[in-house]
Short mmCIF file of C-alpha atoms in Angstrom, two decimals:
data_model
loop_
_atom_site.label_atom_id
_atom_site.label_comp_id
_atom_site.label_asym_id
_atom_site.label_seq_id
_atom_site.Cartn_x
_atom_site.Cartn_y
_atom_site.Cartn_z
CA MET A 1056 -5.11 -17.88 28.63
CA ALA A 1057 -5.24 -15.26 25.88
CA ARG A 1058 -2.05 -14.63 24.02
CA THR A 1059 -0.42 -11.27 24.71
CA PHE A 1060 2.35 -9.26 23.11
CA THR A 1061 4.79 -7.14 25.08
CA TYR A 1062 6.96 -4.46 23.55
CA PRO A 1063 10.05 -3.35 25.50
CA ARG A 1064 9.85 0.19 26.83
CA PRO A 1065 12.27 2.50 24.98
CA ARG A 1066 14.82 3.98 27.41
CA PRO A 1067 17.20 6.88 26.89
CA ARG A 1068 20.57 5.50 25.90
CA GLY A 1069 24.03 6.92 25.88
CA LEU A 1070 26.66 6.23 23.26
CA LEU A 1071 26.56 2.53 24.14
CA GLY A 1072 24.31 0.85 21.58
CA ARG A 1073 23.28 4.20 20.06
CA LYS A 1074 23.56 4.36 16.27
CA LEU A 1075 24.68 7.85 15.32
CA GLU A 1076 24.03 9.27 11.88
CA ALA A 1077 26.66 11.18 9.93
CA ASP A 1078 25.48 14.64 11.01
CA GLU A 1079 25.34 13.55 14.66
CA GLN A 1080 28.87 12.18 14.48
CA LEU A 1081 30.02 15.42 12.87
CA VAL A 1082 28.52 17.60 15.61
CA LEU A 1083 29.92 15.42 18.39
CA GLY A 1084 33.39 15.29 16.80
CA THR A 1085 33.43 19.03 16.09
CA GLY A 1086 32.36 19.82 19.64
CA LEU A 1087 35.05 17.58 21.10
CA ILE A 1088 37.81 19.00 18.87
CA CYS A 1089 36.76 22.62 19.48
CA GLY A 1090 36.68 21.97 23.21
CA LEU A 1091 40.19 20.56 23.12
CA VAL A 1092 41.50 23.46 21.00
CA ILE A 1093 39.97 26.11 23.28
CA ALA A 1094 41.28 24.30 26.37
CA TRP A 1095 44.77 24.22 24.80
CA LEU A 1096 44.70 27.97 24.08
CA ILE A 1097 43.53 28.99 27.56
CA THR A 1098 46.14 29.13 30.33
CA SER A 1099 43.91 28.94 33.42
CA ILE A 1100 43.11 25.39 34.56
CA PHE A 1101 39.67 26.40 35.78
CA LEU A 1102 38.84 28.10 32.48
CA LYS A 1103 40.19 25.09 30.55
CA ILE A 1104 37.79 22.74 32.34
CA ALA A 1105 34.86 25.17 32.10
CA ALA A 1106 35.36 25.87 28.37
CA PHE A 1107 35.79 22.22 27.45
CA ALA A 1108 32.76 21.20 29.53
CA LEU A 1109 30.64 23.99 27.99
CA ILE A 1110 31.51 23.26 24.34
CA ALA A 1111 31.59 19.45 24.54
CA GLY A 1112 28.51 19.39 26.78
CA ALA A 1113 26.54 21.63 24.41
CA SER A 1114 27.32 19.42 21.40
CA THR A 1115 26.45 16.29 23.39
CA TRP A 1116 23.16 17.84 24.54
CA ALA A 1117 22.26 18.84 20.98
CA VAL A 1118 22.80 15.29 19.71
CA LEU A 1119 21.61 13.04 22.55
CA ALA A 1120 19.32 14.94 24.94
CA PRO A 1121 15.53 14.70 24.37
CA TYR A 1122 14.06 17.94 23.04
CA LYS A 1123 10.36 18.29 22.11
CA GLY A 1124 10.10 14.55 21.53
CA ARG A 1125 13.25 14.35 19.40
CA THR A 1126 16.64 16.06 19.77
CA PHE A 1127 17.75 19.63 19.12
CA LEU A 1128 19.84 18.51 16.13
CA LYS A 1129 16.88 16.66 14.60
CA TRP A 1130 14.67 19.74 14.91
CA PHE A 1131 17.47 21.95 13.53
CA GLU A 1132 17.65 19.80 10.41
CA ILE A 1133 13.84 19.78 10.06
CA HIS A 1134 13.70 23.59 10.33
CA ARG A 1135 16.60 24.01 7.88
CA THR A 1136 15.09 21.66 5.28
CA TYR A 1137 11.64 23.21 5.62
CA LYS A 1138 12.95 26.76 5.14
CA ALA A 1139 15.12 25.71 2.17
CA LEU A 1140 12.19 24.05 0.40
CA LEU A 1141 10.00 27.03 1.24
CA ARG A 1142 12.50 29.40 -0.39
CA ASP A 1143 12.90 27.43 -3.62
CA GLY A 1144 9.16 26.83 -4.00
CA SER A 1145 9.26 23.03 -3.74
CA LEU A 1146 6.51 22.99 -1.10
CA LEU A 1147 4.01 24.38 -3.62
CA TYR A 1148 3.66 21.66 -6.24
CA LYS A 1149 1.78 22.08 -9.51
CA SER A 1150 1.60 19.10 -11.81
CA LYS A 1151 2.82 19.46 -15.37
CA ALA A 1152 0.73 16.53 -16.57
CA PRO A 1153 -1.61 18.65 -18.77
CA PHE A 1154 1.39 20.04 -20.68
CA ALA A 1155 3.69 16.99 -20.80
CA GLY A 1156 2.02 15.22 -23.69
CA GLN A 1157 3.03 11.77 -24.89
CA PHE A 1158 5.03 10.10 -27.62
CA VAL A 1159 3.50 8.68 -30.78
CA ASP A 1160 3.88 5.10 -29.50
CA GLY A 1161 1.79 5.94 -26.40
CA ARG A 1162 4.61 6.39 -23.89
CA ARG A 1163 4.03 9.22 -21.42
CA VAL A 1164 6.60 11.92 -20.83
CA PRO A 1165 7.75 11.85 -17.18
CA VAL A 1166 6.59 14.76 -15.01
CA ASN A 1167 7.73 16.23 -11.74
CA VAL A 1168 6.52 14.63 -8.50
CA PRO A 1169 5.57 16.32 -5.21
CA ALA A 1170 8.14 16.99 -2.50
CA GLY A 1171 8.66 14.04 -0.17
CA VAL A 1172 7.82 11.42 -2.79
CA PRO A 1173 10.76 9.25 -3.98
CA GLN A 1174 12.37 11.08 -6.88
CA SER A 1175 13.33 9.74 -10.34
CA MET A 1176 11.02 6.72 -10.07
CA ASP A 1177 10.78 4.39 -13.06
CA TRP A 1178 7.60 2.37 -13.59
CA PHE A 1179 7.31 -0.83 -15.60
CA SER A 1180 5.00 -3.85 -15.67
CA ALA A 1181 5.55 -7.52 -14.92
CA ARG A 1182 3.31 -10.47 -15.70
CA THR A 1183 2.27 -13.04 -13.12
CA THR A 1184 -0.24 -15.85 -13.04
CA PHE A 1185 -2.47 -13.57 -10.99
CA GLY A 1186 -2.40 -10.73 -13.50
CA GLU A 1187 -0.18 -7.84 -14.49
CA ILE A 1188 1.48 -5.86 -11.70
CA ALA A 1189 3.22 -2.49 -11.67
CA ILE A 1190 6.79 -2.42 -10.38
CA VAL A 1191 8.38 0.86 -9.32
CA LEU A 1192 12.13 1.33 -9.28
CA GLN A 1193 13.30 3.85 -6.70
CA PRO A 1194 16.92 4.57 -7.64
CA HIS A 1195 17.71 6.70 -4.59
CA GLU A 1196 16.51 3.92 -2.28
CA LEU A 1197 17.98 1.14 -4.45
CA MET A 1198 14.71 -0.75 -4.25
CA PHE A 1199 11.90 -2.15 -6.39
CA THR A 1200 8.36 -2.03 -4.97
CA ALA A 1201 5.07 -3.60 -6.05
CA ALA A 1202 1.63 -3.50 -4.42
CA ILE A 1203 -1.22 -5.99 -4.18
CA GLU A 1204 -4.61 -5.78 -2.51
CA VAL A 1205 -5.37 -8.50 0.02
CA GLU A 1206 -8.17 -9.33 2.40
CA GLY A 1207 -7.82 -10.72 5.90
CA GLN A 1208 -10.18 -12.74 8.05
CA ARG A 1209 -13.45 -10.81 8.08
CA ASP A 1210 -14.80 -12.18 11.39
CA PHE A 1211 -11.47 -12.22 13.25
CA GLY A 1212 -12.97 -10.58 16.34
CA SER A 1213 -15.64 -13.26 16.73
CA LEU A 1214 -13.18 -16.18 16.63
CA ASP A 1215 -12.19 -17.98 19.80
CA THR A 1216 -8.70 -17.67 21.27
CA GLU A 1217 -7.31 -20.83 19.69
CA ASP A 1218 -8.37 -19.83 16.18
CA LYS A 1219 -6.96 -16.33 16.66
CA GLU A 1220 -3.63 -17.73 17.80
CA ALA A 1221 -3.58 -20.07 14.80
CA LEU A 1222 -4.04 -17.11 12.46
CA VAL A 1223 -1.27 -15.17 14.19
CA ARG A 1224 1.06 -18.17 13.93
CA ALA A 1225 0.26 -18.41 10.22
CA TYR A 1226 1.13 -14.76 9.78
CA GLU A 1227 4.37 -15.21 11.75
CA HIS A 1228 5.19 -18.15 9.48
CA LEU A 1229 4.76 -15.90 6.43
CA LEU A 1230 7.25 -13.35 7.78
CA LYS A 1231 9.74 -16.03 8.80
CA THR A 1232 9.65 -17.92 5.52
CA THR A 1233 9.92 -14.67 3.55
CA ALA A 1234 12.97 -13.61 5.57
CA ASP A 1235 14.74 -16.99 5.64
CA SER A 1236 13.72 -18.56 2.34
CA GLY A 1237 16.60 -17.00 0.43
CA GLY A 1238 14.21 -14.91 -1.65
CA ARG A 1239 14.72 -11.29 -2.60
CA ILE A 1240 11.83 -9.67 -0.71
CA ARG A 1241 13.27 -7.79 2.24
CA ARG A 1242 10.63 -5.16 3.03
CA ILE A 1243 6.87 -5.38 3.53
CA GLN A 1244 4.43 -2.53 3.98
CA TRP A 1245 0.86 -2.93 5.23
CA ILE A 1246 -1.57 -0.08 4.46
CA SER A 1247 -5.04 -0.10 5.98
CA ARG A 1248 -7.21 2.47 4.22
CA VAL A 1249 -10.54 3.36 5.88
CA MET A 1250 -13.13 5.54 4.11
CA PRO A 1251 -16.72 6.28 5.15
CA THR A 1252 -19.38 5.23 2.68
CA ASP A 1253 -23.16 5.48 2.40
CA PRO A 1254 -24.69 2.09 3.30
CA ASN A 1255 -28.05 3.07 1.76
CA ALA A 1256 -26.71 4.31 -1.56
CA HIS A 1257 -27.41 1.00 -3.35
CA ALA A 1258 -31.01 0.85 -2.13
CA ARG A 1259 -31.71 4.46 -3.15
CA ASP A 1260 -30.15 3.90 -6.57
CA ALA A 1261 -32.25 0.75 -7.07
CA ALA A 1262 -35.41 2.64 -6.11
CA ALA A 1263 -34.61 5.46 -8.52
CA ARG A 1264 -33.96 3.03 -11.40
CA ARG A 1265 -36.93 0.76 -10.73
CA ASP A 1266 -39.12 0.18 -13.74
CA ALA A 1267 -42.73 -0.22 -12.72
CA ARG A 1268 -43.52 -1.95 -16.01
CA SER A 1269 -41.11 -4.83 -15.34
CA PRO A 1270 -42.59 -8.24 -14.38
CA MET A 1271 -43.49 -8.70 -10.71
CA TRP A 1272 -41.25 -11.77 -10.35
CA LEU A 1273 -38.25 -9.72 -11.52
CA GLN A 1274 -38.95 -6.93 -9.02
CA GLN A 1275 -39.35 -9.44 -6.18
CA SER A 1276 -36.12 -11.16 -7.15
CA TYR A 1277 -34.23 -7.87 -7.12
CA ASP A 1278 -35.74 -6.87 -3.78
CA GLU A 1279 -34.51 -10.16 -2.33
CA LEU A 1280 -31.05 -9.52 -3.78
CA ILE A 1281 -30.90 -6.05 -2.17
CA ARG A 1282 -31.79 -7.52 1.23
CA GLN A 1283 -28.96 -10.03 0.94
CA VAL A 1284 -26.31 -7.51 -0.07
CA ALA A 1285 -24.06 -6.80 2.92
CA VAL A 1286 -23.26 -3.09 2.99
CA THR A 1287 -21.26 -1.36 5.74
CA ALA A 1288 -20.72 2.28 6.60
CA GLU A 1289 -16.98 2.06 5.87
CA ASP A 1290 -14.95 0.81 2.97
CA ARG A 1291 -11.77 -0.84 4.26
CA ARG A 1292 -8.92 -1.71 1.95
CA LEU A 1293 -5.75 -3.59 2.86
CA ILE A 1294 -2.79 -2.94 0.56
CA LEU A 1295 0.36 -5.05 0.82
CA THR A 1296 3.54 -3.59 -0.69
CA VAL A 1297 6.67 -5.68 -1.12
CA GLY A 1298 10.15 -4.23 -1.43
CA ILE A 1299 12.99 -5.95 -3.28
CA PRO A 1300 16.48 -4.41 -2.94
CA TYR A 1301 18.44 -3.56 -6.07
CA THR A 1302 21.54 -5.75 -5.82
CA ALA A 1303 24.36 -6.90 -8.07
CA ASP A 1304 22.97 -10.43 -7.95
CA LEU A 1305 19.57 -9.23 -9.19
CA MET A 1306 21.18 -7.25 -12.00
CA ALA A 1307 23.25 -10.28 -13.04
CA GLU A 1308 20.10 -12.39 -13.16
CA ALA A 1309 18.29 -9.79 -15.28
CA ARG A 1310 21.19 -9.57 -17.77
CA ARG A 1311 20.54 -13.18 -18.81
CA TYR A 1312 17.55 -11.98 -20.85
CA THR A 1313 17.37 -10.02 -24.07
CA THR A 1314 17.07 -6.61 -22.41
CA LEU A 1315 17.61 -5.45 -18.85
CA HIS A 1316 14.02 -4.23 -18.70
CA GLU A 1317 12.68 -7.63 -19.72
CA GLY A 1318 15.00 -9.35 -17.25
CA TYR A 1319 13.81 -7.28 -14.32
CA ALA A 1320 10.18 -7.83 -15.27
CA ILE A 1321 10.54 -11.62 -15.50
CA THR A 1322 12.76 -12.05 -12.44
CA LEU A 1323 10.73 -9.79 -10.16
CA GLY A 1324 7.45 -11.16 -11.51
CA GLN A 1325 8.48 -14.69 -10.51
CA GLU A 1326 9.51 -13.50 -7.04
CA ILE A 1327 6.21 -11.67 -6.47
CA GLU A 1328 4.19 -14.60 -7.82
CA ALA A 1329 5.85 -16.97 -5.33
CA PHE A 1330 5.04 -14.53 -2.52
CA ILE A 1331 1.39 -14.31 -3.57
CA ARG A 1332 1.12 -18.10 -3.53
CA ALA A 1333 2.37 -18.07 0.08
CA LEU A 1334 -0.40 -15.67 1.17
CA GLY A 1335 -2.97 -18.48 1.24
CA ARG A 1336 -1.02 -20.32 3.94
CA SER A 1337 -1.15 -17.19 6.12
CA GLN A 1338 -4.96 -16.93 5.79
CA LEU A 1339 -4.77 -13.85 3.56
CA ARG A 1340 -6.87 -13.77 0.40
CA HIS A 1341 -5.34 -12.25 -2.70
CA VAL A 1342 -7.82 -9.77 -4.18
CA ARG A 1343 -5.92 -8.26 -7.11
CA ASN A 1344 -2.57 -7.02 -8.31
CA LEU A 1345 -2.23 -3.27 -8.59
CA ASP A 1346 -1.21 -2.70 -12.19
CA GLU A 1347 -0.22 0.76 -13.37
CA PRO A 1348 -3.81 2.10 -13.61
CA GLY A 1349 -4.72 0.49 -10.27
CA LEU A 1350 -1.65 1.80 -8.43
CA SER A 1351 -2.04 5.24 -10.00
CA SER A 1352 -5.71 5.38 -9.02
CA TYR A 1353 -4.89 4.48 -5.41
CA VAL A 1354 -2.15 7.13 -5.19
CA HIS A 1355 -4.47 9.76 -6.67
CA HIS A 1356 -7.22 8.72 -4.26
CA ALA A 1357 -4.83 9.18 -1.32
CA TYR A 1358 -4.39 12.83 -2.30
CA ASP A 1359 -8.04 13.31 -3.28
CA PRO A 1360 -10.48 10.90 -1.54
CA SER A 1361 -13.31 12.07 -3.80
CA HIS A 1362 -11.61 10.06 -6.56
CA TRP A 1363 -12.75 6.47 -6.12
CA ILE A 1364 -10.04 3.84 -5.83
CA ASP A 1365 -11.55 1.52 -8.42
CA ASP A 1366 -11.95 4.27 -11.04
CA THR A 1367 -8.87 3.60 -13.18
CA THR A 1368 -10.00 5.44 -16.31
CA GLY A 1369 -7.15 7.58 -17.62
CA MET A 1370 -4.91 6.79 -14.67
CA ASP A 1371 -1.18 6.23 -15.17
CA ARG A 1372 2.19 7.25 -13.75
CA VAL A 1373 1.63 10.84 -14.90
CA THR A 1374 -1.96 11.48 -13.81
CA CYS A 1375 -1.61 9.78 -10.42
CA TRP A 1376 -0.25 12.94 -8.79
CA PRO A 1377 -2.51 15.77 -7.61
CA ALA A 1378 -2.94 18.96 -9.61
CA VAL A 1379 -1.80 21.08 -6.66
CA LEU A 1380 -0.05 20.17 -3.41
CA ASP A 1381 0.53 22.99 -0.93
CA ALA A 1382 2.75 21.97 2.00
CA ARG A 1383 3.83 25.47 3.02
CA ASP A 1384 1.78 25.40 6.22
CA LYS A 1385 3.66 23.84 9.14
CA LYS A 1386 0.61 22.07 10.61
CA HIS A 1387 -0.94 20.40 7.55
CA MET A 1388 -0.83 20.03 3.77
CA LEU A 1389 -3.46 20.78 1.14
CA SER A 1390 -3.98 18.72 -2.02
CA ARG A 1391 -6.38 19.23 -4.88
CA SER A 1392 -7.06 17.35 -8.11
CA TRP A 1393 -8.41 18.68 -11.38
CA GLU A 1394 -11.90 17.32 -10.83
CA ALA A 1395 -12.17 18.64 -7.24
CA SER A 1396 -15.31 20.68 -6.64
CA GLY A 1397 -14.14 22.34 -3.40
CA ASP A 1398 -10.96 23.92 -2.11
CA GLY A 1399 -9.23 20.57 -1.76
CA TRP A 1400 -8.37 18.11 0.98
CA TYR A 1401 -6.34 18.77 4.10
CA SER A 1402 -4.06 16.07 5.50
CA MET A 1403 -1.98 15.53 8.62
CA THR A 1404 0.42 12.66 9.23
CA ALA A 1405 1.71 11.33 12.54
CA TRP A 1406 4.38 8.76 13.22
CA VAL A 1407 3.92 6.17 15.92
CA LYS A 1408 6.76 7.09 18.25
CA GLN A 1409 6.04 4.34 20.77
CA LEU A 1410 4.32 0.98 20.68
CA PRO A 1411 2.49 -0.39 23.74
CA VAL A 1412 4.66 -0.62 26.86
CA PHE A 1413 2.27 -3.03 28.57
CA PRO A 1414 0.92 -6.48 27.62
CA VAL A 1415 -1.81 -6.23 24.98
CA GLY A 1416 -4.18 -8.68 23.38
CA LEU A 1417 -4.58 -9.67 19.77
CA ASN A 1418 -7.19 -6.97 19.14
CA PHE A 1419 -5.23 -4.11 20.69
CA LEU A 1420 -5.51 -2.03 17.50
CA ALA A 1421 -9.30 -2.38 17.33
CA PRO A 1422 -9.96 1.12 18.81
CA LEU A 1423 -8.02 2.58 15.91
CA LEU A 1424 -8.88 0.28 13.00
CA LEU A 1425 -12.44 -0.82 13.80
CA TYR A 1426 -14.21 1.61 16.13
CA ILE A 1427 -13.65 4.90 14.28
CA GLN A 1428 -16.44 6.14 12.03
CA ASP A 1429 -16.82 8.93 9.48
CA ILE A 1430 -13.07 9.61 9.24
CA ILE A 1431 -10.80 9.09 6.23
CA PHE A 1432 -7.41 7.80 7.35
CA SER A 1433 -4.60 5.40 6.47
CA VAL A 1434 -2.42 3.35 8.79
CA SER A 1435 0.90 2.26 7.31
CA VAL A 1436 3.31 -0.20 8.92
CA VAL A 1437 6.64 -0.74 7.16
CA MET A 1438 8.70 -3.80 8.08
CA ASP A 1439 12.28 -4.67 7.25
CA LEU A 1440 12.57 -8.43 7.33
CA VAL A 1441 15.77 -9.53 9.03
CA PRO A 1442 17.14 -13.06 8.48
CA THR A 1443 17.36 -15.15 11.63
CA ASP A 1444 21.17 -15.00 11.86
CA GLN A 1445 21.18 -11.23 11.60
CA ALA A 1446 18.22 -10.87 13.98
CA ILE A 1447 19.75 -13.01 16.73
CA THR A 1448 23.04 -11.08 16.48
CA GLU A 1449 21.19 -7.79 16.96
CA ALA A 1450 19.06 -9.26 19.77
CA MET A 1451 22.17 -10.46 21.60
CA ALA A 1452 23.71 -7.00 21.29
CA ASP A 1453 20.53 -5.40 22.61
CA ALA A 1454 20.33 -7.84 25.54
CA THR A 1455 23.99 -7.23 26.38
CA ASN A 1456 23.34 -3.49 26.28
CA GLU A 1457 20.31 -3.74 28.59
CA LEU A 1458 22.15 -5.91 31.11
CA GLY A 1459 25.29 -3.74 30.95
CA GLN A 1460 23.41 -0.51 31.66
CA ALA A 1461 21.48 -1.93 34.62
CA ASP A 1462 22.41 -0.47 38.00
CA LYS A 1463 22.91 -3.54 40.22
CA ARG A 1464 24.93 -2.01 43.04
CA ALA A 1465 24.59 -3.65 46.42
CA GLY A 1466 21.85 -2.13 48.54
CA LYS A 1467 20.09 -0.47 45.60
CA ILE A 1468 16.69 -1.59 44.41
CA GLU A 1469 16.71 -2.21 40.68
CA ASP A 1470 14.26 -0.18 38.65
CA PRO A 1471 11.33 -2.49 37.72
CA ARG A 1472 11.16 -0.83 34.29
CA GLU A 1473 14.75 -1.86 33.69
CA GLN A 1474 13.91 -5.40 34.77
CA LYS A 1475 11.01 -5.42 32.32
CA ALA A 1476 13.21 -4.17 29.47
CA GLN A 1477 15.85 -6.77 30.29
CA SER A 1478 13.29 -9.58 30.33
CA ALA A 1479 11.84 -8.40 27.02
CA SER A 1480 15.24 -8.25 25.31
CA VAL A 1481 16.24 -11.68 26.61
CA GLY A 1482 12.84 -13.08 25.61
CA THR A 1483 13.22 -11.65 22.11
CA MET A 1484 16.62 -13.31 21.81
CA ARG A 1485 15.15 -16.66 22.84
CA ASP A 1486 12.17 -16.32 20.49
CA ILE A 1487 14.50 -15.72 17.57
CA ALA A 1488 16.59 -18.72 18.59
CA ASN A 1489 13.40 -20.79 18.52
CA GLY A 1490 12.82 -19.87 14.89
CA ALA A 1491 11.17 -16.45 14.79
CA ALA A 1492 12.72 -14.00 12.34
CA GLY A 1493 13.27 -10.43 13.42
CA THR A 1494 11.61 -7.34 12.03
CA ARG A 1495 12.42 -3.64 12.13
CA LEU A 1496 9.27 -1.57 11.73
CA ALA A 1497 7.90 1.96 11.65
CA ALA A 1498 4.26 3.02 11.65
CA TRP A 1499 2.54 6.13 10.27
CA ILE A 1500 -1.05 7.45 10.33
CA THR A 1501 -2.48 9.96 7.86
CA VAL A 1502 -5.80 11.76 8.42
CA THR A 1503 -7.57 13.52 5.53
CA SER A 1504 -10.53 15.90 5.82
CA PRO A 1505 -12.37 18.38 3.56
CA ASN A 1506 -11.70 21.43 5.79
CA LEU A 1507 -9.46 22.55 8.63
CA GLU A 1508 -12.08 22.42 11.37
CA THR A 1509 -12.95 18.83 10.51
CA LEU A 1510 -9.26 17.97 10.21
CA ARG A 1511 -8.51 19.14 13.76
CA ARG A 1512 -11.48 17.22 15.12
CA ASP A 1513 -10.54 14.05 13.22
CA ALA A 1514 -6.91 14.34 14.35
CA ASP A 1515 -8.04 14.53 17.98
CA THR A 1516 -10.23 11.47 17.44
CA ILE A 1517 -7.32 9.53 15.94
CA ARG A 1518 -5.04 10.54 18.80
CA ALA A 1519 -7.61 9.43 21.39
CA ALA A 1520 -8.13 6.08 19.62
CA SER A 1521 -4.37 5.58 19.40
CA THR A 1522 -4.03 6.23 23.13
CA ARG A 1523 -6.66 3.58 23.85
CA ALA A 1524 -4.68 1.20 21.64
CA GLY A 1525 -1.50 1.89 23.62
CA LEU A 1526 0.20 3.95 20.89
CA ARG A 1527 1.89 7.32 21.23
CA LEU A 1528 1.75 9.65 18.23
CA GLU A 1529 3.72 12.69 17.18
CA TRP A 1530 2.40 14.88 14.38
CA CYS A 1531 5.05 15.59 11.78
CA ASP A 1532 4.91 19.39 11.77
CA GLU A 1533 6.96 21.09 9.04
CA GLU A 1534 7.37 17.76 7.21
CA HIS A 1535 3.83 16.57 6.52
CA TYR A 1536 4.69 16.45 2.82
CA ARG A 1537 7.41 13.91 3.55
CA ALA A 1538 5.53 11.89 6.16
CA PHE A 1539 2.44 11.66 3.91
CA ALA A 1540 4.52 9.80 1.32
CA ASN A 1541 5.24 7.13 3.94
CA THR A 1542 1.57 6.11 3.80
CA LEU A 1543 1.68 5.67 0.01
CA PRO A 1544 2.41 2.17 -1.40
CA PHE A 1545 6.12 2.82 -1.97
CA ALA A 1546 7.43 1.03 1.18
CA ALA A 1547 8.99 4.24 2.54
CA GLY A 1548 9.40 5.28 6.16
CA LEU A 1549 12.48 3.34 7.28
CA ILE A 1550 16.11 4.36 7.08
CA LYS A 1551 17.92 2.36 4.44
CA GLU A 1552 20.41 -0.09 5.92
CA ARG A 1553 22.96 -1.82 3.70
CA ARG A 1554 22.53 -5.27 5.15
CA TRP A 1555 21.50 -6.89 1.84
#
């Protein structure tokens, strides 16, 4: 029997088990206090009840009730932030790289970064056995990130069920050992980048460069080589970003060296090198480390797909950003680089609001990742790795919540969806007890096109493919600038939790 994965169906929750953010707590508390004050000032009992119910009910509705896929308070904050950034001009970014210059020793002067991208980032390099790698310190997130390019099993779809399950178990082992090994890596981001290419470009270039005066044996040898070159219509890249929290323990370890900069480079380099060595056991092939030119080239390519990923000439932490980024439109954002020949590239980003609510097979994402052609898009999945002890505590709380909210009154048929959610939560708790570490994840999809008409068509294609894969999307209107950054290799897209 083929292995299947089942995700519990999200259900509306009340205050029980609902984590409220600071602004939500403020609105609820203010509504409750105002309701009590108004009820105290009014003399009529009927008006007391009506006023308290109106004020407290309105604040509760604004915080907890679904509204256009989110809540009224969430949309209020999105509108407020969008209008504030629109007023101060932050949504129209123009790079200062041409005017920043550099110091005599070659160091580049930091420049401003687009809205939505982590601010005040500090880049430095670390050495590993597998080559130099760029490490980015994000002070506001209290996290270091580094990116590597990997390659999975090419013929995964043609394998039989047993081999597929073995690969999945190897991947599960990688997550578990990373979470429970006592190492410092606590966040992983997978980015699948798909770009259409010309499969006949090599053959045309060879024909144009052919020298008729060359020996016949050389021409025949090259013709044979061209026939053996495997060329596809899409270039697919898999980027793996690791996140290491900035902690007091890490700082104490770095202080053992001559400088703090050197200490971070050595300590984090050793941690990343150990992680790369573990990739082989999960059937992932390490392709290369993204050093500063490589990471900068990838970031620049994300904003301008006409810039090839492997073209690292002149790329660094200053030139990686686009020349212009216009996010003033609510429905999309426009980016343009200095070498762009057209008006620029239009991008839209959606977040995956719901994973499949029915059993799916191992290849359930194939309609999105494999069957789409002639579209430039990125799929980013960010995972917080939770140690087993922490994961089983959260799973027990979730199972208790599901069982406590179930309506099991005598004579009432229990909702089968509730039964399914209960079984899933209990099964998750048992899986963790059997050795599986927990993960907290968020997924994002960015579509990029050369014009608006193509962008709308490509977005509809991505939505249709996501529906076939069992995913539900929501386009991030008024915050595409922020959501786009979640598909860059900076391990963003999850709320920071101080569990480290």
